[in-house]
PDB file of C-alpha atoms in Angstrom:
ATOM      1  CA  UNK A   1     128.012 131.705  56.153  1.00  0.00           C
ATOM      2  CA  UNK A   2     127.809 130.876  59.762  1.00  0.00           C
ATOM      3  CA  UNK A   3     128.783 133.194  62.696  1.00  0.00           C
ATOM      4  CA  UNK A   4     132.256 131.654  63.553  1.00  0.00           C
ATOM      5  CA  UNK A   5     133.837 132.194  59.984  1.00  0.00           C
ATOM      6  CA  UNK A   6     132.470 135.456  59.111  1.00  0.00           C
ATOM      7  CA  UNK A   7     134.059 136.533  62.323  1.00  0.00           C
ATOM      8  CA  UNK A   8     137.354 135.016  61.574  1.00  0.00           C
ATOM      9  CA  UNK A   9     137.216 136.316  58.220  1.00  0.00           C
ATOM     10  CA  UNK A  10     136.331 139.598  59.719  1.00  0.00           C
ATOM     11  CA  UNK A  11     139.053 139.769  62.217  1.00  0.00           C
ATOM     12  CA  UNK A  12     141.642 138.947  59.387  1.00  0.00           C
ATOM     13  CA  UNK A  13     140.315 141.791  57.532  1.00  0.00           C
ATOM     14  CA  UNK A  14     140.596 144.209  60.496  1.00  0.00           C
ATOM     15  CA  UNK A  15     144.611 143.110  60.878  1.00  0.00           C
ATOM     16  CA  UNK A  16     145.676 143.011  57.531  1.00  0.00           C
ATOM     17  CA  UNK A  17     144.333 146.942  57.544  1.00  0.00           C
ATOM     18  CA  UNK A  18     146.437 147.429  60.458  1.00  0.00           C
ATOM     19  CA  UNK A  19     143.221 147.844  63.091  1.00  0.00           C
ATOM     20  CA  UNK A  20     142.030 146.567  66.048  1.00  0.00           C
ATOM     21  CA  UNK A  21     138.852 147.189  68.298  1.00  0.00           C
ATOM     22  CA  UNK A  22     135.345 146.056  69.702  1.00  0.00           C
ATOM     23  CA  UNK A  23     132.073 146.529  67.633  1.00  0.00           C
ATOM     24  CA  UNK A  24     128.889 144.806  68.766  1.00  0.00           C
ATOM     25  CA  UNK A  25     125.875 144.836  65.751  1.00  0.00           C
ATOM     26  CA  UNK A  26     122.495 144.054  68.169  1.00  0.00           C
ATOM     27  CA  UNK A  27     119.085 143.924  66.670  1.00  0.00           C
ATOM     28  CA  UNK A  28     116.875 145.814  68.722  1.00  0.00           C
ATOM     29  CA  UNK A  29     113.818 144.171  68.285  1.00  0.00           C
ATOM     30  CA  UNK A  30     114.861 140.521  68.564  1.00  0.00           C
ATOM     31  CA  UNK A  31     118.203 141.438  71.289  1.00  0.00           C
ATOM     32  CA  UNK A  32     120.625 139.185  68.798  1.00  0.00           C
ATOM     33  CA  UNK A  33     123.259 140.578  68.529  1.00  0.00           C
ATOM     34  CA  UNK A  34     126.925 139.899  66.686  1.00  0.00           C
ATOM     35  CA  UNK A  35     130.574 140.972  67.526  1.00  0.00           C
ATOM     36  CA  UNK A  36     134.435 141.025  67.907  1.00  0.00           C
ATOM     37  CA  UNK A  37     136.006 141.942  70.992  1.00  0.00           C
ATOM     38  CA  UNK A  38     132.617 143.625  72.272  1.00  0.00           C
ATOM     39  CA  UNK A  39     133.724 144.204  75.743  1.00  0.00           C
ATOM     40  CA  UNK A  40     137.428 145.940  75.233  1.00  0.00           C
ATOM     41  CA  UNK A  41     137.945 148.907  76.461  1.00  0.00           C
ATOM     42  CA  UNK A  42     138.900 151.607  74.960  1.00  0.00           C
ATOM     43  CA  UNK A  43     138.920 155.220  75.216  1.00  0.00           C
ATOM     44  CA  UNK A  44     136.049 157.384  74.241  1.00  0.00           C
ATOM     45  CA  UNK A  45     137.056 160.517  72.684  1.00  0.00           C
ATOM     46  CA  UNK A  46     133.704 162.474  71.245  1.00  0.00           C
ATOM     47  CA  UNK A  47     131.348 159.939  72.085  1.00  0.00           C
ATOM     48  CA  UNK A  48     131.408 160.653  75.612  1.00  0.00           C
ATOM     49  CA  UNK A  49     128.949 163.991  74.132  1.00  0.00           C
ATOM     50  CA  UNK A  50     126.137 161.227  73.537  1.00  0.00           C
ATOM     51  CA  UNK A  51     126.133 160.585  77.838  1.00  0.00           C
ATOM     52  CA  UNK A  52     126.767 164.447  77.834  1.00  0.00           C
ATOM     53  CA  UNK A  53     123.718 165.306  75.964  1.00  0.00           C
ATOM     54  CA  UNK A  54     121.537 162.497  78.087  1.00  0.00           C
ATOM     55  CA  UNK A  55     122.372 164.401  81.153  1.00  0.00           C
ATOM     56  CA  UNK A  56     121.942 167.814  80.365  1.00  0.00           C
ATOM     57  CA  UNK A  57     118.496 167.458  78.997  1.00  0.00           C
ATOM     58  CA  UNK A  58     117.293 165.494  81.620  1.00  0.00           C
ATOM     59  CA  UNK A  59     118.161 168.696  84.348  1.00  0.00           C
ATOM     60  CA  UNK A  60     116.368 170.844  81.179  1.00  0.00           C
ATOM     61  CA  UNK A  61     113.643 168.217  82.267  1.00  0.00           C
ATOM     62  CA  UNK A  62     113.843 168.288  85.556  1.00  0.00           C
ATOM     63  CA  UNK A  63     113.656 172.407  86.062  1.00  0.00           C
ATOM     64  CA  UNK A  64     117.471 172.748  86.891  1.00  0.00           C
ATOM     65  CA  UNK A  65     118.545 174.299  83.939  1.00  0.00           C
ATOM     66  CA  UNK A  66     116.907 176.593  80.944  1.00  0.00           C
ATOM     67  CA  UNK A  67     117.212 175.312  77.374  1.00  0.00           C
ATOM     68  CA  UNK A  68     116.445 178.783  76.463  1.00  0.00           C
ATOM     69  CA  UNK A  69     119.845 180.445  79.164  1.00  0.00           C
ATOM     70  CA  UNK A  70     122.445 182.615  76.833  1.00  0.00           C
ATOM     71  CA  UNK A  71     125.907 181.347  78.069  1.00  0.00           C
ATOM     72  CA  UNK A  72     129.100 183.354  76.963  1.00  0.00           C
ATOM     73  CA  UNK A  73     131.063 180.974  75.287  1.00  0.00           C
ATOM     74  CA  UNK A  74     134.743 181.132  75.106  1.00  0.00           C
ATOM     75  CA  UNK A  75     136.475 181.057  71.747  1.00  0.00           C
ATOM     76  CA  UNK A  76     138.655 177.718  70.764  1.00  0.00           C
ATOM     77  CA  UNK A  77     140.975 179.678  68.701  1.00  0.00           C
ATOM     78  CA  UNK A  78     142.246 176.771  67.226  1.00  0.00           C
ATOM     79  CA  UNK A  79     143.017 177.135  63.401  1.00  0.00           C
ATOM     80  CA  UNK A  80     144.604 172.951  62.823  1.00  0.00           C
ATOM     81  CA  UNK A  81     141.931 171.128  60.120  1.00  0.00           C
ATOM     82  CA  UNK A  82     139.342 169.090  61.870  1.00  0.00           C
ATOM     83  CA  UNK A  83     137.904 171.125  64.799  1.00  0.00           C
ATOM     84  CA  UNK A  84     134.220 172.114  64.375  1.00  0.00           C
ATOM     85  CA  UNK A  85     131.935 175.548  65.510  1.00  0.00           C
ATOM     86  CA  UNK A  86     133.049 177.676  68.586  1.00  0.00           C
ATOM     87  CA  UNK A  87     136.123 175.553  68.781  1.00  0.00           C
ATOM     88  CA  UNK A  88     137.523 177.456  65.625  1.00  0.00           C
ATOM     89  CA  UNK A  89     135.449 180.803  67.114  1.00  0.00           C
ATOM     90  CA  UNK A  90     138.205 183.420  67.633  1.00  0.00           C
ATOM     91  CA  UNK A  91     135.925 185.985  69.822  1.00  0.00           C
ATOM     92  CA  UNK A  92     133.305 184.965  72.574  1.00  0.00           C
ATOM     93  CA  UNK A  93     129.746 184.044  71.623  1.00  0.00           C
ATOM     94  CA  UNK A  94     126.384 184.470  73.307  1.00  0.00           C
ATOM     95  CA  UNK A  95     124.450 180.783  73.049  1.00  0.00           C
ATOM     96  CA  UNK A  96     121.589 179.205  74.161  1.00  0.00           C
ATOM     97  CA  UNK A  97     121.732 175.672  75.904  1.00  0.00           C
ATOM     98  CA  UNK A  98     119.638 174.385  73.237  1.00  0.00           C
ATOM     99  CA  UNK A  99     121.726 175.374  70.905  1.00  0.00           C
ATOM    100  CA  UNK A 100     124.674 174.133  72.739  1.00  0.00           C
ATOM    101  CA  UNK A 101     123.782 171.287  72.635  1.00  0.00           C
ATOM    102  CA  UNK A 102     122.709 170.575  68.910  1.00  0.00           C
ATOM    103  CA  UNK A 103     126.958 171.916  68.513  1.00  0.00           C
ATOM    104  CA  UNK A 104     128.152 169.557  71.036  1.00  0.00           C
ATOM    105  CA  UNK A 105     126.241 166.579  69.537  1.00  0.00           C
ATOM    106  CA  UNK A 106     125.175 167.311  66.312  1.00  0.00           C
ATOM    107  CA  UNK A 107     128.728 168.972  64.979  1.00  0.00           C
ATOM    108  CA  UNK A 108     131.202 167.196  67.676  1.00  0.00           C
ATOM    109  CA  UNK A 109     132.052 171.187  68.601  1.00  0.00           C
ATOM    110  CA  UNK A 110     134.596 170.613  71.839  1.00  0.00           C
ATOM    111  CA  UNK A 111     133.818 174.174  72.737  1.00  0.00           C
ATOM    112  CA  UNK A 112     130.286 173.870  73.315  1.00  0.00           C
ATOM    113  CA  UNK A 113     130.627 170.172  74.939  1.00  0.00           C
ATOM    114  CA  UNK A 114     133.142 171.981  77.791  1.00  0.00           C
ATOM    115  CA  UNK A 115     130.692 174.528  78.474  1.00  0.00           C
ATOM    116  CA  UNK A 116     127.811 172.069  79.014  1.00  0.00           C
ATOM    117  CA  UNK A 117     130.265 170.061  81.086  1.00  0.00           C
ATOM    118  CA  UNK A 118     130.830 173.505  83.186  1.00  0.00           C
ATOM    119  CA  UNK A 119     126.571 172.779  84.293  1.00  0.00           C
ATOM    120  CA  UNK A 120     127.346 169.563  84.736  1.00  0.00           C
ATOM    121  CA  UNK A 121     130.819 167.877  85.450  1.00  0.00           C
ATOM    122  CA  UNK A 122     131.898 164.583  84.336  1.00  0.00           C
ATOM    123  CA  UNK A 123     130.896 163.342  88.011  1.00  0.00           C
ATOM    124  CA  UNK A 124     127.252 163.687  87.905  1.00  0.00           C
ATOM    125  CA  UNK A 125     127.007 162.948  84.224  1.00  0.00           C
ATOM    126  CA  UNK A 126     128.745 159.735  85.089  1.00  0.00           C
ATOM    127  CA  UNK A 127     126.243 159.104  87.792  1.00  0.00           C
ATOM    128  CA  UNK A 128     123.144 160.043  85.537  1.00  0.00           C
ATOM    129  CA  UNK A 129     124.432 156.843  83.758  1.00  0.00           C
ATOM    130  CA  UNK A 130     124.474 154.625  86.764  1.00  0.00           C
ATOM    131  CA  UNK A 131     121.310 155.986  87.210  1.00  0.00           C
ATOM    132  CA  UNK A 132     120.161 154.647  84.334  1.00  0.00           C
ATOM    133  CA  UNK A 133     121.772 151.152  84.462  1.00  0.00           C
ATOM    134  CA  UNK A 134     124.031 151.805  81.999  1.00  0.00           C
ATOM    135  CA  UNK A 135     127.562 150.111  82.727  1.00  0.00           C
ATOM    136  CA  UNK A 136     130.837 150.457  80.841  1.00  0.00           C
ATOM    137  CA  UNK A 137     130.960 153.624  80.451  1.00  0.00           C
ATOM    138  CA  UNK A 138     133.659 156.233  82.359  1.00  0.00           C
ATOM    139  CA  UNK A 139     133.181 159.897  82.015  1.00  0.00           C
ATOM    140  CA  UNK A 140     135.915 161.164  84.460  1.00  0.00           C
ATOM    141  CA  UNK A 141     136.910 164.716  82.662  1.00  0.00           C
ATOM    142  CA  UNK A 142     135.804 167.012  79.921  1.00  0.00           C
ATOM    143  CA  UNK A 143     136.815 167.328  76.471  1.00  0.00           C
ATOM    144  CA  UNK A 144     139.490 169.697  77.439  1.00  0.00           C
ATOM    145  CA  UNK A 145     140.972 166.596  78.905  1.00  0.00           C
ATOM    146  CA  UNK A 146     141.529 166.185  75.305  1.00  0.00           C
ATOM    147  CA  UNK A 147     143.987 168.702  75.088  1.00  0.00           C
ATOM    148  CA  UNK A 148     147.454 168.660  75.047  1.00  0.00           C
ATOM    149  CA  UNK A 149     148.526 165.384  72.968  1.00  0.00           C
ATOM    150  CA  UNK A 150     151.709 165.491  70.280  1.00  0.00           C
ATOM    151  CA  UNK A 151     149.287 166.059  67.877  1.00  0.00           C
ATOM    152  CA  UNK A 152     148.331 169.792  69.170  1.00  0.00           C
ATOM    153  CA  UNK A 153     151.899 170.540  69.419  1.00  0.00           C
ATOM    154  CA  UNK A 154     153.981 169.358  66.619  1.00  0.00           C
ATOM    155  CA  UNK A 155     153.330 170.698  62.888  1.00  0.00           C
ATOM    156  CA  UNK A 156     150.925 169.356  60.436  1.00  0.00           C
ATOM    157  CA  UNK A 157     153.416 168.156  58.695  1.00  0.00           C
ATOM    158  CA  UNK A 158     154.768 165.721  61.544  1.00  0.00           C
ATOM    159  CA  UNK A 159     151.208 164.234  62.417  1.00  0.00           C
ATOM    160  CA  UNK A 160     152.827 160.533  61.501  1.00  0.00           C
ATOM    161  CA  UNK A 161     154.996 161.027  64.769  1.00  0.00           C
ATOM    162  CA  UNK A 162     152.635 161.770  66.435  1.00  0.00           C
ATOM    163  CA  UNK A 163     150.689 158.837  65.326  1.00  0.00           C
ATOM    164  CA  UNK A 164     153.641 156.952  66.150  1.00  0.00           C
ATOM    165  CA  UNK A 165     153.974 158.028  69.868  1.00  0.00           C
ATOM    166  CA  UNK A 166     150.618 157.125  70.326  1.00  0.00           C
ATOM    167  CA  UNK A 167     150.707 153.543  68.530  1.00  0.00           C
ATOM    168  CA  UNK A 168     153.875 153.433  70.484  1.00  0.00           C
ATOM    169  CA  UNK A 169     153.237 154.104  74.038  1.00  0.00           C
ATOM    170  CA  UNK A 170     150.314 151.946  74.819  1.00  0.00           C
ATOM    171  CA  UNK A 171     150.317 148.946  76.756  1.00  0.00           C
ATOM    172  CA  UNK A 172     148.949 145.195  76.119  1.00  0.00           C
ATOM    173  CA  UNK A 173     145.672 146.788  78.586  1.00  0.00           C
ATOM    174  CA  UNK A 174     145.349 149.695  76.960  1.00  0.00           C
ATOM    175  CA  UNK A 175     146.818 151.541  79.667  1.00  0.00           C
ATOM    176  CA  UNK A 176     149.190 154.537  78.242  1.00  0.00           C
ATOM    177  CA  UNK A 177     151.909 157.073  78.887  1.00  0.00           C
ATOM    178  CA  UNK A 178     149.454 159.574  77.372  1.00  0.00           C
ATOM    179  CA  UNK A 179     146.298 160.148  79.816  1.00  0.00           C
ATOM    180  CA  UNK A 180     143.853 160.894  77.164  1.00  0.00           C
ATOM    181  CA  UNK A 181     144.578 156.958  76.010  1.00  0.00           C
ATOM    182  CA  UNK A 182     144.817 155.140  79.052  1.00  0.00           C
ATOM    183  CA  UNK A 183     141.641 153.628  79.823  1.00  0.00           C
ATOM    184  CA  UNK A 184     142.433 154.190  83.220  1.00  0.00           C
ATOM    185  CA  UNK A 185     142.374 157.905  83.334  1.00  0.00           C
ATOM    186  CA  UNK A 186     140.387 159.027  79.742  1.00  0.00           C
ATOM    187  CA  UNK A 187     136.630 158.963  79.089  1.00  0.00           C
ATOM    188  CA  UNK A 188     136.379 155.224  78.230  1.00  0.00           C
ATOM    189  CA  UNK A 189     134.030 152.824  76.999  1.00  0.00           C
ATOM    190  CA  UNK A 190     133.277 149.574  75.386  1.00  0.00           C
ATOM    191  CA  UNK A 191     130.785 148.796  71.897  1.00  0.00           C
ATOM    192  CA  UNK A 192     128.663 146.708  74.424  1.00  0.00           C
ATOM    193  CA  UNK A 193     128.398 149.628  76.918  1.00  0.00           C
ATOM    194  CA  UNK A 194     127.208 152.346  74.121  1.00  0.00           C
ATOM    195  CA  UNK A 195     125.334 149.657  72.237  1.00  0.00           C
ATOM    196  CA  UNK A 196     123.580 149.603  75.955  1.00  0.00           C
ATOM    197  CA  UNK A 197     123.282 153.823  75.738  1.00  0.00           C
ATOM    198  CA  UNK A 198     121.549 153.193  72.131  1.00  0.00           C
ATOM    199  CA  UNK A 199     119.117 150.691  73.175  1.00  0.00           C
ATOM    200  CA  UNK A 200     117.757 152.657  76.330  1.00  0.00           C
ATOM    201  CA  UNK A 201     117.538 155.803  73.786  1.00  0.00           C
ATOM    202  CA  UNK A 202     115.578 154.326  71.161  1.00  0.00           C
ATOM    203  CA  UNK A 203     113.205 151.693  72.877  1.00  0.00           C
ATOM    204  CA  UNK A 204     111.663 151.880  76.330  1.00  0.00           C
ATOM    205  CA  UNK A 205     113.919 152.623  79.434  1.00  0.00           C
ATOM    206  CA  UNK A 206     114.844 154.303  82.091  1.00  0.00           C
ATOM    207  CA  UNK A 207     115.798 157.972  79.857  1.00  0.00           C
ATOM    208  CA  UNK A 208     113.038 159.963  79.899  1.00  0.00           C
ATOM    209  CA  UNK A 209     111.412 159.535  76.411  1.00  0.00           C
ATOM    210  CA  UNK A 210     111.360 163.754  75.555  1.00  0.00           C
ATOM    211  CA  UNK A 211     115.331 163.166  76.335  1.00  0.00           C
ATOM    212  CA  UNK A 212     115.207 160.101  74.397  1.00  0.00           C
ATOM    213  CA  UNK A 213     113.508 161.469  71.326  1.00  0.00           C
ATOM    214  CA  UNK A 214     115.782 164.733  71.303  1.00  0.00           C
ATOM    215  CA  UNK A 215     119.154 163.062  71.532  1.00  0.00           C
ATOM    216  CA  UNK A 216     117.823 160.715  68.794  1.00  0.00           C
ATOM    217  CA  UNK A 217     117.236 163.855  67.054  1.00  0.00           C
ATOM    218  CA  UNK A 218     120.333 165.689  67.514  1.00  0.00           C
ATOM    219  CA  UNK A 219     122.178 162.251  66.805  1.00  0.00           C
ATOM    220  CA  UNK A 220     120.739 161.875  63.402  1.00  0.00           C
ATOM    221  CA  UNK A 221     121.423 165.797  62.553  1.00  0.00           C
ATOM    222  CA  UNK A 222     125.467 164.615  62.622  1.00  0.00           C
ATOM    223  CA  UNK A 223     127.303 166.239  60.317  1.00  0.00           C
ATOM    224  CA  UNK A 224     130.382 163.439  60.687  1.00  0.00           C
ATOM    225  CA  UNK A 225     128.932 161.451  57.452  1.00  0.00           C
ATOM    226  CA  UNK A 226     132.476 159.916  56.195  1.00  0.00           C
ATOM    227  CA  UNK A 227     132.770 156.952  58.317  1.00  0.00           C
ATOM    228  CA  UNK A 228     129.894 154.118  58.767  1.00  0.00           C
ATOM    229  CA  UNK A 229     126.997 156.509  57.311  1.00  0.00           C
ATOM    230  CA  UNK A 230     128.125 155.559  53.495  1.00  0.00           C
ATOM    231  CA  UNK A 231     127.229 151.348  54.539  1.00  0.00           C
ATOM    232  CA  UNK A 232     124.172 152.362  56.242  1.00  0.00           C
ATOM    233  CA  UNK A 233     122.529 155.578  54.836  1.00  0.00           C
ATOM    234  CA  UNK A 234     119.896 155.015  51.575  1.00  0.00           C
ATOM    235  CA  UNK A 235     116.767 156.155  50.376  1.00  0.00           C
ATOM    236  CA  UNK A 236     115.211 153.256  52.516  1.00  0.00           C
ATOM    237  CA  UNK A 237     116.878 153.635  56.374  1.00  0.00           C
ATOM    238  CA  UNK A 238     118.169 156.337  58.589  1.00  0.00           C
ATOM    239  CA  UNK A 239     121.046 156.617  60.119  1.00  0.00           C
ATOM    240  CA  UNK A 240     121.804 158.464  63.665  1.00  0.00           C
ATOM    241  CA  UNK A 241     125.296 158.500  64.909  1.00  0.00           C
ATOM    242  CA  UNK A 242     127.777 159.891  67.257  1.00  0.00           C
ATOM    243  CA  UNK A 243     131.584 159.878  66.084  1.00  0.00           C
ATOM    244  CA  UNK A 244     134.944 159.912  68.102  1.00  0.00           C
ATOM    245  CA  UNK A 245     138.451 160.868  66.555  1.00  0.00           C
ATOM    246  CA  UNK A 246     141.533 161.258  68.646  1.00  0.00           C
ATOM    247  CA  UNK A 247     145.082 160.465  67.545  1.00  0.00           C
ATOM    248  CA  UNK A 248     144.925 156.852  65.899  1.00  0.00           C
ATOM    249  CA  UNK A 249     141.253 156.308  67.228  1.00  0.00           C
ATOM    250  CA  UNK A 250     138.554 156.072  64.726  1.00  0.00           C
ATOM    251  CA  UNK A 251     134.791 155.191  66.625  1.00  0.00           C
ATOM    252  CA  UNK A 252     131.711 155.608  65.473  1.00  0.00           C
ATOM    253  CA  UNK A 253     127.749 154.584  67.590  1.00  0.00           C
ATOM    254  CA  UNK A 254     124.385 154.829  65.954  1.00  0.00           C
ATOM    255  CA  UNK A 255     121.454 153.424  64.891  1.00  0.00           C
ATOM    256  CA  UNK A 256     120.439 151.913  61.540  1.00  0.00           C
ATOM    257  CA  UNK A 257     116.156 151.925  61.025  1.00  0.00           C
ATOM    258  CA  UNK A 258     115.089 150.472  57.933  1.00  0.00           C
ATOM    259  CA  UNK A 259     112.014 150.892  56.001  1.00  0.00           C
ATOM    260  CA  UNK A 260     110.903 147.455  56.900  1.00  0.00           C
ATOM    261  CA  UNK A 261     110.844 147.959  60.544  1.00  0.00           C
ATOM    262  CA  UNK A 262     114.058 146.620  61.508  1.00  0.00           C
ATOM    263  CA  UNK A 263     115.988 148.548  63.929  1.00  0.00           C
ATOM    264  CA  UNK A 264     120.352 147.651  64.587  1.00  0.00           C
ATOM    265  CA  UNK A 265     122.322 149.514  67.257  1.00  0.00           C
ATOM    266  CA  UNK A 266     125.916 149.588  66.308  1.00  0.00           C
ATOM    267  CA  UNK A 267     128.999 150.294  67.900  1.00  0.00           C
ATOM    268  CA  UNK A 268     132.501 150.510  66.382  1.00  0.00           C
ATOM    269  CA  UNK A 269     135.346 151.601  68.185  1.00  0.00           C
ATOM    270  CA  UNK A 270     138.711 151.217  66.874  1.00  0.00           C
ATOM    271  CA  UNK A 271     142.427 152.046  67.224  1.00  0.00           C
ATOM    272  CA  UNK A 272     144.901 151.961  64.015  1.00  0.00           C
ATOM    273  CA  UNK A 273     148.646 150.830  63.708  1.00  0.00           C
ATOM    274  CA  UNK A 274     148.979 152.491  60.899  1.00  0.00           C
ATOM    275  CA  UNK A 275     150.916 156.244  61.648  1.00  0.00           C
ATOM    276  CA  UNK A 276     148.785 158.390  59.439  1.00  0.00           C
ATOM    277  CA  UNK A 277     146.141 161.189  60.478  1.00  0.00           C
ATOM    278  CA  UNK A 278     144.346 160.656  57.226  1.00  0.00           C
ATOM    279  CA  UNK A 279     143.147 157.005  56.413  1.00  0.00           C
ATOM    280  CA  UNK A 280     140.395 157.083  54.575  1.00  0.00           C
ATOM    281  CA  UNK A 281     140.947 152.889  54.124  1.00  0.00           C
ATOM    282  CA  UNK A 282     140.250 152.611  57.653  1.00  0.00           C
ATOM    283  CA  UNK A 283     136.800 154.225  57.641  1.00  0.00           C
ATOM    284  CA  UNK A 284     135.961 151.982  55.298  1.00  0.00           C
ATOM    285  CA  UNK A 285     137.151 148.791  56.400  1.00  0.00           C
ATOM    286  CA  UNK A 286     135.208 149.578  59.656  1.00  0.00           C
ATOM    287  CA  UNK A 287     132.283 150.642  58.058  1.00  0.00           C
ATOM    288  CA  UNK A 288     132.636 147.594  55.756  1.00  0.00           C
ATOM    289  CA  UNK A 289     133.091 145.109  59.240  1.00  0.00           C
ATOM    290  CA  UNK A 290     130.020 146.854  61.190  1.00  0.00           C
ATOM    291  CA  UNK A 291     128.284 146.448  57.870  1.00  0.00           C
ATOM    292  CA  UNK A 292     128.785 142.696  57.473  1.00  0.00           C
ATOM    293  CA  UNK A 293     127.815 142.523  61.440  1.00  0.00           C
ATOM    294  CA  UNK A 294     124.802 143.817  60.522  1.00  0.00           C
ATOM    295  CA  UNK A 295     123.901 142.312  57.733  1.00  0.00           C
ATOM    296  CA  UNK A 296     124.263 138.313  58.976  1.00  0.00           C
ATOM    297  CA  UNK A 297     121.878 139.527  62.211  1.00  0.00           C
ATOM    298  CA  UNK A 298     119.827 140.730  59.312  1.00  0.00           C
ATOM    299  CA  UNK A 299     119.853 138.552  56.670  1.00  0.00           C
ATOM    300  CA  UNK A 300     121.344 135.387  58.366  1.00  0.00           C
TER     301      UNK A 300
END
């Protein structure tokens, strides 16, 4: 099948499952790459940890902070399902940096990402990424700019209205009477922007390559296996990723390296129309899309 019908078929597939988005599948030996809608914007939720993690280890590099420096953590206290680590802590806890960061990346912990973001604010992480040529990419708050959306204050029980608001209030630009979804205001990003981030972390760039090889590390010790790692985990490739969850957005960015030698950055970033916290479909169907991506840049 050639490009132009797999991507129509692909796009179909995406609608009738009630999601939109932007993926980009690039090769990262060859630069081919594959995609729908690579350049929309969208906002970033948990990914924006990835850009997080770049940063801080580079000042670890640099002398301006201590990977080994205990930090009193404050608890999350929050008892809702999903949360991870110190976010669910109910009394302060003594960490390392280090370890900071393998909760931030490695287990999504929103705790341990805001007090890595208290060393370093979204401002000079942003500019760590200009610094690096890396474009697309908006870090403009922390996660507890994350805070405060109808899903965090109506019950469990009520999580399809809150869905709904948020499928609800958006505009044709992905602009939004909620901040943390207006592209305008959140942590935002596009597939080709992160699919940018992945390249300069696993082949020669500008990032350092100790910061390079231990955020490749901490990305492939994600615990967040339920989304794309089922199409691209096996006995014969590894798969490093970052995920991002908030209200109906469902993203995931990581690397695929196969036995053979082949190396695929992939980026999937999506929103649902559906009103449902739980949609196990959805994970699927984009792990199913990024898959196929992949596998025509592979395969042909």
């Amino acid at each position: 099948m050639t490009a132009e019908p797999l991507l129509r078929e692909l796009r179909q597939a995406l609608r009738d499952g009630g999601l939109s988005g932007s993926f980009l599948v690039r090769d990262l030996r060859t630069g081919d790459e594959l995609g729908i809608e690579p350049d929309t914007e969208l906002p970033a939720a948990s990914l924006v940890k990835v850009p997080l993690a770049v940063a801080t280890l580079d000042r670890i590099r640099r002398g301006e902070l201590d990977g080994a420096q205990q930090l009193e953590v404050q608890p999350g206290r929050v008892t809702k399902p999903g949360p991870t680590g110190l976010t669910r802590f109910r009394h302060p806890a003594r960490v390392a940096l280090d370890d900071l960061l393998y909760l931030s990346t490695s287990l999504s912990d929103n705790a341990a990402a805001n007090a890595l973001f208290d060393l370093t604010p979204p401002g000079d992480v942003d500019a760590v990424l200009r610094e690096l040529g890396i474009r697309g990419i908006a870090v403009r708050h922390s996660l507890a700019g994350l805070t405060g959306t109808p899903d965090e204050h109506l019950p469990p029980d009520a999580a399809d209205l809150a869905h709904s608001l948020a499928i609800g209030a958006g505009t044709s630009g992905h602009g939004h009477r909620l901040p943390q979804l207006d592209v305008t205001r959140a942590n935002a990003g596009t597939a080709r922007a992160f699919v940018d981030l992945l390249q300069a972390l696993w082949t020669p760039s500008a990032v350092h390559p100790d910061v390079a090889a231990r955020v490749r590390s901490l990305m492939a010790d994600s615990v967040q296996r339920q989304r794309l790692a089922p199409d691209f985990s096996s006995d014969a490739a590894t798969w490093s990723s970052k995920t991002g969850t908030l209200l109906n957005l469902r993203h995931e960015v990581g690397v695929v390296e196969h036995d053979d030698g082949a190396v695929f950055a992939v980026a999937a970033l999506t929103e649902s129309r559906v009103p449902a916290a739980a949609q196990p479909g959805a994970e699927a169907l984009m792990a199913q899309v990024a898959r196929e991506l992949r596998d025509h840049l592979r395969h042909g």
